[in-house]
Coordinates of C-alpha atoms in Angstrom, one line a residue:
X1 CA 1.7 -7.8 24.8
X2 CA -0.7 -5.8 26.9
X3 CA -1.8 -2.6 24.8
X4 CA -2.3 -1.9 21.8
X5 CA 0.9 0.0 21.6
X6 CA 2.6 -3.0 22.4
X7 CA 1.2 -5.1 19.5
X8 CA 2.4 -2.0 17.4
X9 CA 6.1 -2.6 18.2
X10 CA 5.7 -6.4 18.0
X11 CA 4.9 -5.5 14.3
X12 CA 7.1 -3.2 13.8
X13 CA 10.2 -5.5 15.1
X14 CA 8.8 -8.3 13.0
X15 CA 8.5 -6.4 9.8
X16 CA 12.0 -5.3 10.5
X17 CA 13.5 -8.9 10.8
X18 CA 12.8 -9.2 14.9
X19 CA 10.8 -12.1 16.4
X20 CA 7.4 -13.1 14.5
X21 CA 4.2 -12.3 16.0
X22 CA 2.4 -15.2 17.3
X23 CA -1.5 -15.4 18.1
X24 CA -2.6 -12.3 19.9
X25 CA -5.1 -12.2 22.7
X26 CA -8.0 -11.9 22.1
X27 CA -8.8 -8.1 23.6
X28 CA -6.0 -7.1 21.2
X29 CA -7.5 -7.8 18.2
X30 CA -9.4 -5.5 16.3
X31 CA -12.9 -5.5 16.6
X32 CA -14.1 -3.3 14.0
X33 CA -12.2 -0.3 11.2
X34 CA -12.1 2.0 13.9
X35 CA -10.0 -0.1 15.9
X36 CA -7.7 -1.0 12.9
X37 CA -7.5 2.4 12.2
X38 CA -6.0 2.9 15.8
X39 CA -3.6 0.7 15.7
X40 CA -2.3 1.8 11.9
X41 CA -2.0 5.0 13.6
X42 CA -0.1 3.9 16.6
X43 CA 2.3 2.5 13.9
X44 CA 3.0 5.6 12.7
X45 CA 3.3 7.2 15.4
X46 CA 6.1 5.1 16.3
X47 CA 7.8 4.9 12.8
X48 CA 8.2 8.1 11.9
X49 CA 6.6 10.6 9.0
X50 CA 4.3 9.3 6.5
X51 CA 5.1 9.0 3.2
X52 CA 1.6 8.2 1.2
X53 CA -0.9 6.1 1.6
X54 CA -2.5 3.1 0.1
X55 CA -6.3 2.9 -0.8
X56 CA -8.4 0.6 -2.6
X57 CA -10.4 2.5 -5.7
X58 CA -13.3 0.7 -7.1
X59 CA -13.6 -1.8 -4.5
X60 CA -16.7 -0.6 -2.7
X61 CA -17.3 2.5 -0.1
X62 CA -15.8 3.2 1.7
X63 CA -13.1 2.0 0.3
X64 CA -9.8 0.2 2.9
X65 CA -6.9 2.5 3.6
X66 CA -4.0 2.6 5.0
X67 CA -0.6 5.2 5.6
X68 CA 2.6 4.1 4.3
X69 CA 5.6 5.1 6.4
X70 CA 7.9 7.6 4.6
X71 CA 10.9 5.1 5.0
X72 CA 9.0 1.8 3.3
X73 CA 9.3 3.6 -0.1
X74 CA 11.8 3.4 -2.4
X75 CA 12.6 4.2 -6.3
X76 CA 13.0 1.5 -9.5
X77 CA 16.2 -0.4 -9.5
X78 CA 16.3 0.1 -5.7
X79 CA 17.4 -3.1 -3.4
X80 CA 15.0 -4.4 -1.1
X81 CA 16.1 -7.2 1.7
X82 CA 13.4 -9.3 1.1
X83 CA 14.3 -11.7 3.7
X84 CA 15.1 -9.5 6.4
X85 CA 11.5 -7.7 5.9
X86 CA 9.6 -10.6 5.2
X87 CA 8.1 -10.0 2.0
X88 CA 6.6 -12.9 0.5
X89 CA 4.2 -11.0 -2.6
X90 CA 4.4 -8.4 -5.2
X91 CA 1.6 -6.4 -6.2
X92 CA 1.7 -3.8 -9.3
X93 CA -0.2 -0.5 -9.1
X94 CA -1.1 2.6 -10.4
X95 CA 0.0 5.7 -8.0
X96 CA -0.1 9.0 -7.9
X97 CA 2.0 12.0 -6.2
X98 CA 0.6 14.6 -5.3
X99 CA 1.6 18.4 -5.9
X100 CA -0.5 20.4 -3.1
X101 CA -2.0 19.7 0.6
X102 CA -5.4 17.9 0.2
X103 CA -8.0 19.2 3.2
X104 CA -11.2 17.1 3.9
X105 CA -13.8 17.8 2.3
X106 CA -11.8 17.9 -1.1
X107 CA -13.9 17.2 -4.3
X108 CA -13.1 14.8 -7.4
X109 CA -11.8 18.0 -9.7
X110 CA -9.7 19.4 -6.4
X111 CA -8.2 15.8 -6.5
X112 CA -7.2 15.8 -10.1
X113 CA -6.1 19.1 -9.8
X114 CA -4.0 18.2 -6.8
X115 CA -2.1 15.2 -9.0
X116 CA 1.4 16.4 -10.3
X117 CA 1.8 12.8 -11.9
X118 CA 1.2 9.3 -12.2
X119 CA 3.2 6.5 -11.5
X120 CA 3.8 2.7 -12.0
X121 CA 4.4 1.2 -8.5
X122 CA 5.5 -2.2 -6.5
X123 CA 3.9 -2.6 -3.6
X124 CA 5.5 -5.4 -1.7
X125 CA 3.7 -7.4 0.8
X126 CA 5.5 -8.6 4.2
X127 CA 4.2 -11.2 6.4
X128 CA 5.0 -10.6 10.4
X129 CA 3.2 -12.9 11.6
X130 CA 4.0 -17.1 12.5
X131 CA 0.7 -18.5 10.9
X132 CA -0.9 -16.0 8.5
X133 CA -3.9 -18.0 7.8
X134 CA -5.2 -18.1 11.0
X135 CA -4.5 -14.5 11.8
X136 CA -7.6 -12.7 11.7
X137 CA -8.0 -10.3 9.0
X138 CA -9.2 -7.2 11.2
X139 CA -5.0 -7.9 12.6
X140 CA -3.9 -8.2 8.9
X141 CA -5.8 -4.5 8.4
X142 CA -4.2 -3.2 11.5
X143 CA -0.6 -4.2 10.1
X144 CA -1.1 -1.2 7.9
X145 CA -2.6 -3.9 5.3
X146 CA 0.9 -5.9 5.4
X147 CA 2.5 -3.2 3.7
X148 CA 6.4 -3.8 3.7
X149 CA 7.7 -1.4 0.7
X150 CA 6.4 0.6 -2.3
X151 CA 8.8 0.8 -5.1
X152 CA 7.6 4.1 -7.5
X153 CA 8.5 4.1 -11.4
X154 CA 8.7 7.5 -13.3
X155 CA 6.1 9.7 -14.4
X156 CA 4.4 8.3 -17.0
X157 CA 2.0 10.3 -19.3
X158 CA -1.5 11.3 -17.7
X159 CA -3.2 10.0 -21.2
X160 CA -3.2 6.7 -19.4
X161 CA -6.3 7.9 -17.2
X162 CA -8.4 7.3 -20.2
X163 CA -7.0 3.6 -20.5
X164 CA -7.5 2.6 -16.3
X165 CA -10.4 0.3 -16.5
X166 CA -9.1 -2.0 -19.5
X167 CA -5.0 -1.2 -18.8
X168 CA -3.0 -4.3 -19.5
X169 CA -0.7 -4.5 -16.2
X170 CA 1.8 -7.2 -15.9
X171 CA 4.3 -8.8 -13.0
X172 CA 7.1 -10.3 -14.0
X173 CA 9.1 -12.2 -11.6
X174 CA 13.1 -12.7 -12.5
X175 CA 12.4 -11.4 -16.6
X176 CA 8.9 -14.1 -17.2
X177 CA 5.5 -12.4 -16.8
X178 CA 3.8 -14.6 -14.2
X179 CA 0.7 -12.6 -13.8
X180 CA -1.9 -10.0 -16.4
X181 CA -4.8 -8.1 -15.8
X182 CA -6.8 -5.9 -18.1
X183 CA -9.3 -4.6 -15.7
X184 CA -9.3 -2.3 -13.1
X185 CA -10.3 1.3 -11.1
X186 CA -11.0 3.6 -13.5
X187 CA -9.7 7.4 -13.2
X188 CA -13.0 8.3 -11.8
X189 CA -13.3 5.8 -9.4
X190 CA -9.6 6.6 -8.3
X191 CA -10.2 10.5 -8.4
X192 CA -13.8 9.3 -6.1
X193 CA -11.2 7.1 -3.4
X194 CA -8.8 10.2 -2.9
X195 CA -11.3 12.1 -2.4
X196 CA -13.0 10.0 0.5
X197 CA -9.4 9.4 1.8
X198 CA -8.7 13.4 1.7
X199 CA -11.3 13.4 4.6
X200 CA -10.8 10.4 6.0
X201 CA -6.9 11.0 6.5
X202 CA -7.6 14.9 8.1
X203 CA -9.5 13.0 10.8
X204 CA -7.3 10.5 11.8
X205 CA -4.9 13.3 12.3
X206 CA -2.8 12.6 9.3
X207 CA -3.9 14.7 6.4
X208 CA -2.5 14.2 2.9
X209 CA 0.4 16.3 2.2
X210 CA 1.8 17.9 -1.2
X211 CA 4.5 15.5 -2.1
X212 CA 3.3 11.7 -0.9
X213 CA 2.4 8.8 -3.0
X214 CA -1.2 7.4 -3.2
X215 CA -1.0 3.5 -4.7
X216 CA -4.7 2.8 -5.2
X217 CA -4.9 -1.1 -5.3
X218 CA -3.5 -4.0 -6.5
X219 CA -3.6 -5.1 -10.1
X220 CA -1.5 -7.9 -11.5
X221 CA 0.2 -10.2 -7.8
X222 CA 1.5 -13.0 -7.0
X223 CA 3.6 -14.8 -3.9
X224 CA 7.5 -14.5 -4.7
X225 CA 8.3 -17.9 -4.4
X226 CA 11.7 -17.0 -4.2
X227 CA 12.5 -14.8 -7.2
X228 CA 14.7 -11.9 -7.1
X229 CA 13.9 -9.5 -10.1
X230 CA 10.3 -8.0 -9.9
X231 CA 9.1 -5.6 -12.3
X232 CA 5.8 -4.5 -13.0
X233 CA 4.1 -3.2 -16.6
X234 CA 1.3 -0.5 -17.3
X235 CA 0.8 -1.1 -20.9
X236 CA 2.5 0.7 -23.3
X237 CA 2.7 3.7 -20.9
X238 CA 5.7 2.5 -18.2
X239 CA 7.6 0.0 -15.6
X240 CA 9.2 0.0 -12.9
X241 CA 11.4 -2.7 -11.3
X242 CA 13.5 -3.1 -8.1
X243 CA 15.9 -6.9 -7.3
X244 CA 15.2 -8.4 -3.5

């Protein structure tokens, strides 16, 4: 590898069961966000359309982001080749789709307004590279934050934004719940990420569209250790499973 572009493919053909990527030169790794950022975008660009993005609410500003190829998502019950895209976690969120174009600049209430509905979601994790410990984090970032999939449950009733910041969410891997949580973003603090990411998406050229799906951070995770069945809980409010 001898651009940045290449490191792109080699991620891309790794996520997609092609050779693992190996330590990387030094020159090619990330030095900062805006670098990361560059390479994420590089990603896309040779991917294909993007189909939402991921963004970590109530974890500090500015918050991590990263777009989510329109092909990596997928609906509950769906079928996922674990092995062949080298997912080794599951991580359950709370995600949003949104009804109308979001320009920078956007403000908390043009973000609510924006939100047609809220969803339960898998995000699963892939690893493309031969020795993920000693890849350096700044490479993990670039890899569009290991994102391999994003499995979306159905609408679920917006009185849940009261509940956000206490919501009991569970993983369950093949029918045991492995994994609880009952803290997390609040609706404010995910209306507040959006935002920022409204503006930061428009200036990386890749503005968020009327119809994508915003997952805004991991809850309940754990490594998949092999299991098969993964579904993921929001209270009493939904779930949403897929079978690897």
């Amino acid at each position: 590898m001898k651009t940045l572009a290449d490191l792109a493919t080699a991620l891309l053909e790794a996520h997609d069961g092609g050779p693992l990527v190996g330590p990387v030169a030094e020159e090619l790794v990330p030095a900062d966000l805006d670098v990361v950022y560059a390479v994420q975008n590089e990603i896309i660009s040779q991917i294909g359309a993007v189909g939402g993005w991921k963004v970590a609410a109530g974890l500090g500003h500015p918050p991590l982001c990263s777009p989510i190829p329109a092909k990596r998502f997928f609906g509950s019950g769906d079928r996922i080749d674990a092995e062949h895209h080298r997912i080794f976690l599951a991580e359950i969120e709370v995600a949003v789709r949104l009804g109308a174009d979001l320009p920078a600049g956007a403000t908390i209430d043009d973000v609510e307004a924006a939100i047609a509905s809220i969803h339960p979601a898998i995000e699963l994790v892939g690893n493309p590279f031969v020795d993920r410990a000693a890849t350096p984090r700044n490479l993990q970032l670039a890899d569009l934050q290991s994102n391999g999939a994003v499995v979306v449950g159905n609408e679920v009733d917006r009185g849940i934004t009261a509940a956000l910041d206490t919501l009991a969410v569970v993983l369950e891997l093949d029918g045991k719940a492995v994994h609880s949580v009952e803290k997390g973003a609040s609706w404010t603090d995910t209306l507040t990420a959006i935002a920022w990411l409204a503006t930061h998406a428009h200036q990386r050229g890749l503005p968020l569209r009327a119809g994508q799906v915003i997952i805004t951070g991991a809850r309940a995770l754990l490594k998949l250790d092999g299991a098969t069945d993964v579904a993921g809980i929001l209270g009493d409010h939904g779930r949403v499973d897929c079978r690897l």
